Amino acid sequence: MAFNGHQREDEGIDEDETPTKQPRSEKEMPGCFKTEPHNEASASAGRSTSERRTSNSTMRHRADSVKKTRPPFPWFGMDIGGTLVKLVYFEPKDITAEEEQEEVENLKSIRRYLTSNTAYGKTGIRDVHLELQDLTLCGRTGNLHFIRFPTHDLPAFLQMGRNKHFSSLHTTLCATGGGAYKFESDFRTMADLQLHKLDELDCLIRGVLYIDSVMSSGPSECYYFENPTDPDHCVQKPYTLENPYPLLLVNIGSGVSILAVYSESNYKRVTGTSLGGGTFLGLCCLLTGCSTFEEALEMASQGESTRVDKLVRDIYGGDYERFGLPGWAVASSFGNMMSKEKRESVSKEDLARATLVTITNNIGSITRMCALNENIERVVFVGNFLRVNTLSMKLLAYAMDYWSKGQLKALFLRHEGYFGAVGALLELLHPS
Amino acid sequence: MAEFVRLDSSTSRHTMDKSITLPPDEIFRNLENAKRFAIDIGGSLTKLAYYSTVQHKVAKVRSFDKATKEAASDKLYEISVQEEVTARLHFIKFENAYIETCLDFIKDHLVNTETKVIKATGGGAHKFKELIERKLGLKVDKEDEMTCLIKGCNFVLRNIPHEAFVYAKHADSEFRFQTTQPDIFPYLLVNIGSGVSIVKVESEDKFERIGGSSIGGGTFWGLGALLTKTKRFDELLQLASKGQHTSVDMLVKDIYGGSYGSLGLTGDLIASSFGKSATADKEFSKEDMAKSLLHMISNDIGQLACLYAKLHNLSRVYFGGFFIRGHPVTMHTITYSINFFTKGEVQALFLRHEGYLGAIGAFLKGAEEDNPNQYSWGENYAGSSGLMSVSPDMNPMQRARSGTFPFDMLEMDRLERQLVNLPLLQDPSSYIPDTMDLTEDALAREYWLYCFEEALDGVVKRAVASQPDMPEAAERAEKFRQKYRHKLQTLRHQPFAYGSLTVRSLLDTREHCLNEFNFPDPYSKIKQNENDIALKYYQKAVKSLEELSWEERQFALVRGVLAGNVFDWGAKAVSDVLESDPEFGFEQAKRQLEERPWLVDSYDQWLERLRGPPHKCALFFVDNSGVDIILGVIPFVRELLSRGTEVVLASNSGPALNDVTNGELQILTERIAAMDPVIQAGLREDRLTLVQSGSSSPCLDLSRLDKVLAQVVRERQTDLVIIEGMGRAIHTNYYAMLSCESLKMAVIKNSWLADRLGGKLFSVVFKYEVPAGKPSQGSAAVTPS
């Protein structure tokens, strides 16, 4: 897997108190200051770093007043899904010498551990390419890190929290996703941690809107595929998500939730489907013997689904003109597998590809129907199913465009699966 | 997609012995006159359709020629049995493995050579084209599959009452049949073949494929075969029915530990299908994987169907295709899914003859010049297998071992009359003719099935006696006995076989079976005799009524109708008395009647109403021959005429028990007119009209009546409907709501039924009703208590 982001592992980077390079983005979290209207110094977001440096004393002063309402470090947001745990961690980079001295050893050790590694244990991974640097949150500047590990390794994570005496830091751990409920008592008994449980859809939407707003001056968070129906000219293009509403938000995790979003606080879950990322991986494991998402995707990229699926042209010899169905359209997913000879002639790669295409197209068609029913033209797909899964993204882009005759636009976000965790972190900093 | 399954060698019926001999005359019936063949070849089943004419005996009555009258006898009219030719549609379903054997059989028995073309549809039509052309010497003419499907669907929805049903796995009766809607359009048809097609049907000729999905029956079969190494579709379903999906699927509670309360998602909901199988080191059972797959596919189809139904604002959604075809497992999962996604707002509907739609449609395409849609058709219970019979859809493995030829049949008779709703029904879409649904009421079912079985000997005896000149009548009657007994046995186990089981359907099935064995009218001579006797008393009866005061007369007229109604061979309690005591007379009948207050008694309101202005026109559905019609009904009608009310007498088109038929009634009224100036004037001035009901049943379905009757009712501005007799006013229509005044009169001649209704044998029902919000003219609004 290729990291396109910054990857540094030199020891001591977290000791470095002054930013070593120009920030990519520097924006205040707008919500954070809504409760601090008296603090005018911070009201204008987007000032340059040099400006901020020259007015250091003002910053200091403001920071002091914010400090009273600011939660103590460390700042985490956590989303415990059916398959993956998503963790965002804010690493402050503006720690003063004074703070440095006050900082307890436990906190320091956690910070160092998380920021100096890109992999944790056997399965934990930090998505370095997604890291947001020089981000200002609640008056503090630092980097936002994105970490994930499988839900079934949560006990190991808790054990680590215990070993690192996490509970001594008296922090509130904001968590969302079903696991926040399911594992609440495990957090308490195994790591002596009290979870602050949050609704996953609230967090998801908050996270999406926040990340999009802080990313607008850097590389675009949001993108789409131009010419989705022409494979030779299908290219990824940035998209500005201004005036995002109304918006159909499709979160593809283990299962799928489809939300219609009319404003930050006004949204509804339109429907969902159990045919999601978990189904893709689950079926691939059964059909090919693979065991990871990456493996399954790799196989899918080498396979040919048309050997597995029965196409319209397999039945009609061409298009089914009576109903405007093109010959290449899938008439029956896995339809060729009704035949014994064909079952014997397909490869594992073909099966993986067909599984991917089946699940993706199905999500596409349910989404399209929801968009029609809700009368919404913009669809944002998020969730970890889309991680390193350009195949599915292009398929979705194609399906939205083709079947709606260009009416619907499929949009994607770089931070795919982390929005729930980001939302949970925001809740920690600014309880709604 | 529709049924696109192709047979592969592994799925063909390896266990079948193709050389077995067919019991052909029981399957491909009436082949001699067969024409207009159509065939629908699916992935595993072939459906053959043809039109044929059936020659059978009908009883006709004819007035004696006046000139030769004295020479004849003292009989009123003569009865003759004539041959009549009627049209019948035959549909036969069998496994593809038998196609060659069947084609050979058809070729050998096909006498008619006018037929040049066979209409064909279905995914397999192409594959067998050459075989059909070679064997039958007919040109195969392919028809679009979807068009055929829709045509067939429209046809069964229009012509077969109780065609559509809701499936409820855990209810007392799994099948809840829907009443026929006056307007079947618009609806959504979700056809689940190897893929899914979602079609919106707006009218006979207007339909559109609005969507579909590639996740369908082929996905279940193909993916299922890969996962479980099980090759056959029905074996996969069997596996699924034994599995536990929760070991494979990730449920909401697997993620949340419980429910996701704020969204109202319960813990048992599937969050991610196959979510638990995303691991390399665990084994899953075939059953569990098959179950999970079934849920995944059913839920997905259900969800899409709901989204389309919502987008197009449709509430009637029918499901069909080989994925559904009579399989309780898939009907259950689809029903569950629809309930979940629409929160119960839309019901998943299934069709009894779903497997035949393509064949019916292809046939109709080929028969367009005969315009079959201008007629009404009726399901022939005697010749149709019924739902869930030992048909090729069910458990083929087992049947293969038993060596019987699995087939399923549907026969539809062309009705002489076009049938429509009675225009006076208050709400045709909610009208249910039958008072008791024996499909749901197990106790009632048991009683009536027993009752009909008990009565069978008597019916057989009467059938034989009705044809004294025919020596083989006894043999035919015995065949009738076997057939009807078999039907009763089938209904004991599958009460849903022909839609809701009702007393009416039991009676109708008996009539169909009698006709099948050429006993068109076992009661013809008895009716003739009774009519003769009753007619002799007519004048005397009228005279004694005229001597009464107005008020006394009104009561006597009602008692006359009720007493007359005691004469009924259809009721066992009465036929026993009639048979043992031929002197059982009208006066005795009156003494048998319950004294007022009757079991249901709104006589006072009726009398009050009679003090008001006359009705414009009364429609009277009559019941039995003899005393009932002549001494009970006609005097009552006579009084109505005298009041200035026009009367329309509606009687059966064909014979049923001792009910008076339209043909008989024509002669009877002529005879009465000859001795009664009131009746004569009525006929002459066209104030008394005779119409046929379009029915040949002892019961009455007000949603399937002769079009002419409906027209007359409308033209005459009918404002009173009178329904007489147990079959028409109690077994059916007891709760029927009409938009005008109505009077239901009957004597309960069955102690079990009397008990059910809280009365006793010979209790009287006199139910006079005025529709709410419509006070009867000139008198205070009265509604019975």
PDB file of N, CA, C and O in Angstrom, chain A residues 370-416:
ATOM      1  N   CYS A 370     -32.580   6.063  -3.460  1.00  0.00           N
ATOM      2  CA  CYS A 370     -32.756   6.984  -2.332  1.00  0.00           C
ATOM      3  C   CYS A 370     -32.630   8.429  -2.808  1.00  0.00           C
ATOM      4  O   CYS A 370     -33.401   9.295  -2.414  1.00  0.00           O
ATOM      5  N   ALA A 371     -31.645   8.668  -3.663  1.00  0.00           N
ATOM      6  CA  ALA A 371     -31.445  10.023  -4.178  1.00  0.00           C
ATOM      7  C   ALA A 371     -32.696  10.493  -4.914  1.00  0.00           C
ATOM      8  O   ALA A 371     -33.142  11.631  -4.755  1.00  0.00           O
ATOM      9  N   LEU A 372     -33.303   9.585  -5.685  1.00  0.00           N
ATOM     10  CA  LEU A 372     -34.521   9.933  -6.408  1.00  0.00           C
ATOM     11  C   LEU A 372     -35.670  10.198  -5.439  1.00  0.00           C
ATOM     12  O   LEU A 372     -36.382  11.184  -5.557  1.00  0.00           O
ATOM     13  N   ASN A 373     -35.823   9.292  -4.479  1.00  0.00           N
ATOM     14  CA  ASN A 373     -36.911   9.448  -3.509  1.00  0.00           C
ATOM     15  C   ASN A 373     -36.752  10.710  -2.671  1.00  0.00           C
ATOM     16  O   ASN A 373     -37.733  11.348  -2.315  1.00  0.00           O
ATOM     17  N   GLU A 374     -35.504  11.063  -2.346  1.00  0.00           N
ATOM     18  CA  GLU A 374     -35.269  12.229  -1.500  1.00  0.00           C
ATOM     19  C   GLU A 374     -35.032  13.489  -2.328  1.00  0.00           C
ATOM     20  O   GLU A 374     -34.847  14.573  -1.771  1.00  0.00           O
ATOM     21  N   ASN A 375     -34.975  13.298  -3.636  1.00  0.00           N
ATOM     22  CA  ASN A 375     -34.755  14.428  -4.534  1.00  0.00           C
ATOM     23  C   ASN A 375     -33.442  15.162  -4.244  1.00  0.00           C
ATOM     24  O   ASN A 375     -33.400  16.375  -4.110  1.00  0.00           O
ATOM     25  N   ILE A 376     -32.383  14.397  -4.122  1.00  0.00           N
ATOM     26  CA  ILE A 376     -31.056  14.951  -3.850  1.00  0.00           C
ATOM     27  C   ILE A 376     -30.124  14.546  -4.996  1.00  0.00           C
ATOM     28  O   ILE A 376     -30.181  13.406  -5.458  1.00  0.00           O
ATOM     29  N   GLU A 377     -29.299  15.483  -5.461  1.00  0.00           N
ATOM     30  CA  GLU A 377     -28.471  15.178  -6.623  1.00  0.00           C
ATOM     31  C   GLU A 377     -27.003  14.910  -6.311  1.00  0.00           C
ATOM     32  O   GLU A 377     -26.264  14.413  -7.134  1.00  0.00           O
ATOM     33  N   ARG A 378     -26.583  15.287  -5.079  1.00  0.00           N
ATOM     34  CA  ARG A 378     -25.178  15.073  -4.752  1.00  0.00           C
ATOM     35  C   ARG A 378     -25.039  13.948  -3.741  1.00  0.00           C
ATOM     36  O   ARG A 378     -25.713  13.935  -2.721  1.00  0.00           O
ATOM     37  N   VAL A 379     -24.166  13.014  -4.050  1.00  0.00           N
ATOM     38  CA  VAL A 379     -23.988  11.869  -3.170  1.00  0.00           C
ATOM     39  C   VAL A 379     -22.529  11.783  -2.743  1.00  0.00           C
ATOM     40  O   VAL A 379     -21.637  11.783  -3.584  1.00  0.00           O
ATOM     41  N   VAL A 380     -22.304  11.746  -1.445  1.00  0.00           N
ATOM     42  CA  VAL A 380     -20.944  11.600  -0.942  1.00  0.00           C
ATOM     43  C   VAL A 380     -20.794  10.193  -0.360  1.00  0.00           C
ATOM     44  O   VAL A 380     -21.556   9.789   0.512  1.00  0.00           O
ATOM     45  N   PHE A 381     -19.833   9.461  -0.897  1.00  0.00           N
ATOM     46  CA  PHE A 381     -19.572   8.120  -0.393  1.00  0.00           C
ATOM     47  C   PHE A 381     -18.388   8.155   0.570  1.00  0.00           C
ATOM     48  O   PHE A 381     -17.330   8.679   0.231  1.00  0.00           O
ATOM     49  N   VAL A 382     -18.586   7.606   1.738  1.00  0.00           N
ATOM     50  CA  VAL A 382     -17.490   7.509   2.706  1.00  0.00           C
ATOM     51  C   VAL A 382     -17.467   6.093   3.282  1.00  0.00           C
ATOM     52  O   VAL A 382     -18.291   5.255   2.936  1.00  0.00           O
ATOM     53  N   GLY A 383     -16.521   5.850   4.166  1.00  0.00           N
ATOM     54  CA  GLY A 383     -16.437   4.542   4.822  1.00  0.00           C
ATOM     55  C   GLY A 383     -15.232   3.770   4.341  1.00  0.00           C
ATOM     56  O   GLY A 383     -14.715   3.997   3.248  1.00  0.00           O
ATOM     57  N   ASN A 384     -14.793   2.859   5.174  1.00  0.00           N
ATOM     58  CA  ASN A 384     -13.527   2.183   4.894  1.00  0.00           C
ATOM     59  C   ASN A 384     -13.573   1.157   3.768  1.00  0.00           C
ATOM     60  O   ASN A 384     -12.539   0.658   3.335  1.00  0.00           O
ATOM     61  N   PHE A 385     -14.793   0.829   3.300  1.00  0.00           N
ATOM     62  CA  PHE A 385     -14.871  -0.061   2.148  1.00  0.00           C
ATOM     63  C   PHE A 385     -14.163   0.568   0.949  1.00  0.00           C
ATOM     64  O   PHE A 385     -13.626  -0.118   0.078  1.00  0.00           O
ATOM     65  N   LEU A 386     -14.158   1.903   0.935  1.00  0.00           N
ATOM     66  CA  LEU A 386     -13.580   2.600  -0.222  1.00  0.00           C
ATOM     67  C   LEU A 386     -12.068   2.823  -0.078  1.00  0.00           C
ATOM     68  O   LEU A 386     -11.419   3.309  -1.003  1.00  0.00           O
ATOM     69  N   ARG A 387     -11.516   2.451   1.070  1.00  0.00           N
ATOM     70  CA  ARG A 387     -10.094   2.651   1.279  1.00  0.00           C
ATOM     71  C   ARG A 387      -9.298   1.853   0.241  1.00  0.00           C
ATOM     72  O   ARG A 387      -9.577   0.663   0.042  1.00  0.00           O
ATOM     73  N   VAL A 388      -8.387   2.533  -0.395  1.00  0.00           N
ATOM     74  CA  VAL A 388      -7.559   1.979  -1.479  1.00  0.00           C
ATOM     75  C   VAL A 388      -8.382   1.152  -2.480  1.00  0.00           C
ATOM     76  O   VAL A 388      -7.923   0.192  -3.061  1.00  0.00           O
ATOM     77  N   ASN A 389      -9.636   1.539  -2.645  1.00  0.00           N
ATOM     78  CA  ASN A 389     -10.543   0.751  -3.480  1.00  0.00           C
ATOM     79  C   ASN A 389     -11.041   1.596  -4.648  1.00  0.00           C
ATOM     80  O   ASN A 389     -12.217   1.917  -4.750  1.00  0.00           O
ATOM     81  N   THR A 390     -10.104   1.965  -5.518  1.00  0.00           N
ATOM     82  CA  THR A 390     -10.456   2.802  -6.665  1.00  0.00           C
ATOM     83  C   THR A 390     -11.454   2.100  -7.589  1.00  0.00           C
ATOM     84  O   THR A 390     -12.304   2.736  -8.201  1.00  0.00           O
ATOM     85  N   LEU A 391     -11.323   0.770  -7.637  1.00  0.00           N
ATOM     86  CA  LEU A 391     -12.259  -0.008  -8.455  1.00  0.00           C
ATOM     87  C   LEU A 391     -13.707   0.316  -8.102  1.00  0.00           C
ATOM     88  O   LEU A 391     -14.523   0.631  -8.962  1.00  0.00           O
ATOM     89  N   SER A 392     -14.017   0.224  -6.807  1.00  0.00           N
ATOM     90  CA  SER A 392     -15.389   0.472  -6.367  1.00  0.00           C
ATOM     91  C   SER A 392     -15.786   1.923  -6.580  1.00  0.00           C
ATOM     92  O   SER A 392     -16.912   2.217  -6.976  1.00  0.00           O
ATOM     93  N   MET A 393     -14.844   2.831  -6.316  1.00  0.00           N
ATOM     94  CA  MET A 393     -15.184   4.239  -6.476  1.00  0.00           C
ATOM     95  C   MET A 393     -15.528   4.555  -7.932  1.00  0.00           C
ATOM     96  O   MET A 393     -16.489   5.247  -8.221  1.00  0.00           O
ATOM     97  N   LYS A 394     -14.726   4.006  -8.841  1.00  0.00           N
ATOM     98  CA  LYS A 394     -15.008   4.270 -10.258  1.00  0.00           C
ATOM     99  C   LYS A 394     -16.330   3.620 -10.683  1.00  0.00           C
ATOM    100  O   LYS A 394     -17.092   4.180 -11.461  1.00  0.00           O
ATOM    101  N   LEU A 395     -16.586   2.427 -10.124  1.00  0.00           N
ATOM    102  CA  LEU A 395     -17.848   1.758 -10.429  1.00  0.00           C
ATOM    103  C   LEU A 395     -19.044   2.579  -9.945  1.00  0.00           C
ATOM    104  O   LEU A 395     -20.043   2.726 -10.652  1.00  0.00           O
ATOM    105  N   LEU A 396     -18.902   3.107  -8.732  1.00  0.00           N
ATOM    106  CA  LEU A 396     -19.985   3.924  -8.178  1.00  0.00           C
ATOM    107  C   LEU A 396     -20.176   5.185  -9.009  1.00  0.00           C
ATOM    108  O   LEU A 396     -21.300   5.572  -9.322  1.00  0.00           O
ATOM    109  N   ALA A 397     -19.047   5.809  -9.365  1.00  0.00           N
ATOM    110  CA  ALA A 397     -19.119   7.027 -10.172  1.00  0.00           C
ATOM    111  C   ALA A 397     -19.812   6.726 -11.498  1.00  0.00           C
ATOM    112  O   ALA A 397     -20.685   7.464 -11.961  1.00  0.00           O
ATOM    113  N   TYR A 398     -19.427   5.587 -12.071  1.00  0.00           N
ATOM    114  CA  TYR A 398     -20.023   5.168 -13.339  1.00  0.00           C
ATOM    115  C   TYR A 398     -21.518   4.948 -13.177  1.00  0.00           C
ATOM    116  O   TYR A 398     -22.338   5.486 -13.933  1.00  0.00           O
ATOM    117  N   ALA A 399     -21.873   4.137 -12.167  1.00  0.00           N
ATOM    118  CA  ALA A 399     -23.275   3.764 -11.983  1.00  0.00           C
ATOM    119  C   ALA A 399     -24.152   4.986 -11.730  1.00  0.00           C
ATOM    120  O   ALA A 399     -25.229   5.118 -12.318  1.00  0.00           O
ATOM    121  N   MET A 400     -23.684   5.899 -10.879  1.00  0.00           N
ATOM    122  CA  MET A 400     -24.468   7.096 -10.581  1.00  0.00           C
ATOM    123  C   MET A 400     -24.705   7.889 -11.859  1.00  0.00           C
ATOM    124  O   MET A 400     -25.811   8.325 -12.142  1.00  0.00           O
ATOM    125  N   ASP A 401     -23.648   8.051 -12.637  1.00  0.00           N
ATOM    126  CA  ASP A 401     -23.735   8.869 -13.844  1.00  0.00           C
ATOM    127  C   ASP A 401     -24.596   8.188 -14.913  1.00  0.00           C
ATOM    128  O   ASP A 401     -25.517   8.778 -15.465  1.00  0.00           O
ATOM    129  N   TYR A 402     -24.300   6.915 -15.165  1.00  0.00           N
ATOM    130  CA  TYR A 402     -24.962   6.233 -16.274  1.00  0.00           C
ATOM    131  C   TYR A 402     -26.463   6.084 -16.057  1.00  0.00           C
ATOM    132  O   TYR A 402     -27.271   6.457 -16.895  1.00  0.00           O
ATOM    133  N   TRP A 403     -26.835   5.509 -14.894  1.00  0.00           N
ATOM    134  CA  TRP A 403     -28.257   5.190 -14.676  1.00  0.00           C
ATOM    135  C   TRP A 403     -29.103   6.427 -14.406  1.00  0.00           C
ATOM    136  O   TRP A 403     -30.327   6.383 -14.520  1.00  0.00           O
ATOM    137  N   SER A 404     -28.426   7.556 -14.035  1.00  0.00           N
ATOM    138  CA  SER A 404     -29.219   8.768 -13.817  1.00  0.00           C
ATOM    139  C   SER A 404     -29.111   9.685 -15.030  1.00  0.00           C
ATOM    140  O   SER A 404     -29.558  10.815 -14.994  1.00  0.00           O
ATOM    141  N   LYS A 405     -28.481   9.209 -16.068  1.00  0.00           N
ATOM    142  CA  LYS A 405     -28.241  10.005 -17.280  1.00  0.00           C
ATOM    143  C   LYS A 405     -27.575  11.333 -16.928  1.00  0.00           C
ATOM    144  O   LYS A 405     -27.979  12.396 -17.375  1.00  0.00           O
ATOM    145  N   GLY A 406     -26.574  11.241 -16.044  1.00  0.00           N
ATOM    146  CA  GLY A 406     -25.790  12.421 -15.699  1.00  0.00           C
ATOM    147  C   GLY A 406     -26.375  13.302 -14.612  1.00  0.00           C
ATOM    148  O   GLY A 406     -25.784  14.313 -14.252  1.00  0.00           O
ATOM    149  N   GLN A 407     -27.520  12.916 -14.089  1.00  0.00           N
ATOM    150  CA  GLN A 407     -28.168  13.740 -13.064  1.00  0.00           C
ATOM    151  C   GLN A 407     -27.448  13.684 -11.718  1.00  0.00           C
ATOM    152  O   GLN A 407     -27.413  14.657 -10.994  1.00  0.00           O
ATOM    153  N   LEU A 408     -26.905  12.513 -11.392  1.00  0.00           N
ATOM    154  CA  LEU A 408     -26.322  12.337 -10.067  1.00  0.00           C
ATOM    155  C   LEU A 408     -24.800  12.408 -10.119  1.00  0.00           C
ATOM    156  O   LEU A 408     -24.180  11.918 -11.057  1.00  0.00           O
ATOM    157  N   LYS A 409     -24.238  13.015  -9.091  1.00  0.00           N
ATOM    158  CA  LYS A 409     -22.794  13.117  -9.021  1.00  0.00           C
ATOM    159  C   LYS A 409     -22.292  12.366  -7.791  1.00  0.00           C
ATOM    160  O   LYS A 409     -22.774  12.580  -6.684  1.00  0.00           O
ATOM    161  N   ALA A 410     -21.343  11.474  -8.021  1.00  0.00           N
ATOM    162  CA  ALA A 410     -20.756  10.722  -6.911  1.00  0.00           C
ATOM    163  C   ALA A 410     -19.504  11.438  -6.439  1.00  0.00           C
ATOM    164  O   ALA A 410     -18.616  11.729  -7.226  1.00  0.00           O
ATOM    165  N   LEU A 411     -19.452  11.751  -5.145  1.00  0.00           N
ATOM    166  CA  LEU A 411     -18.306  12.444  -4.572  1.00  0.00           C
ATOM    167  C   LEU A 411     -17.647  11.547  -3.526  1.00  0.00           C
ATOM    168  O   LEU A 411     -18.314  10.711  -2.910  1.00  0.00           O
ATOM    169  N   PHE A 412     -16.351  11.735  -3.358  1.00  0.00           N
ATOM    170  CA  PHE A 412     -15.620  10.911  -2.399  1.00  0.00           C
ATOM    171  C   PHE A 412     -14.765  11.808  -1.514  1.00  0.00           C
ATOM    172  O   PHE A 412     -14.437  12.937  -1.900  1.00  0.00           O
ATOM    173  N   LEU A 413     -14.395  11.332  -0.338  1.00  0.00           N
ATOM    174  CA  LEU A 413     -13.594  12.115   0.590  1.00  0.00           C
ATOM    175  C   LEU A 413     -12.324  11.346   0.944  1.00  0.00           C
ATOM    176  O   LEU A 413     -12.367  10.130   1.132  1.00  0.00           O
ATOM    177  N   ARG A 414     -11.230  12.061   1.038  1.00  0.00           N
ATOM    178  CA  ARG A 414      -9.932  11.412   1.277  1.00  0.00           C
ATOM    179  C   ARG A 414      -9.888  10.644   2.596  1.00  0.00           C
ATOM    180  O   ARG A 414      -9.266   9.608   2.702  1.00  0.00           O
ATOM    181  N   HIS A 415     -10.545  11.201   3.607  1.00  0.00           N
ATOM    182  CA  HIS A 415     -10.453  10.565   4.921  1.00  0.00           C
ATOM    183  C   HIS A 415     -11.503   9.476   5.142  1.00  0.00           C
ATOM    184  O   HIS A 415     -11.818   9.128   6.303  1.00  0.00           O
ATOM    185  N   GLU A 416     -12.007   8.948   4.008  1.00  0.00           N
ATOM    186  CA  GLU A 416     -12.972   7.845   3.952  1.00  0.00           C
ATOM    187  C   GLU A 416     -13.643   7.376   5.254  1.00  0.00           C
ATOM    188  O   GLU A 416     -14.807   7.604   5.498  1.00  0.00           O
TER     189      GLU A 416
END
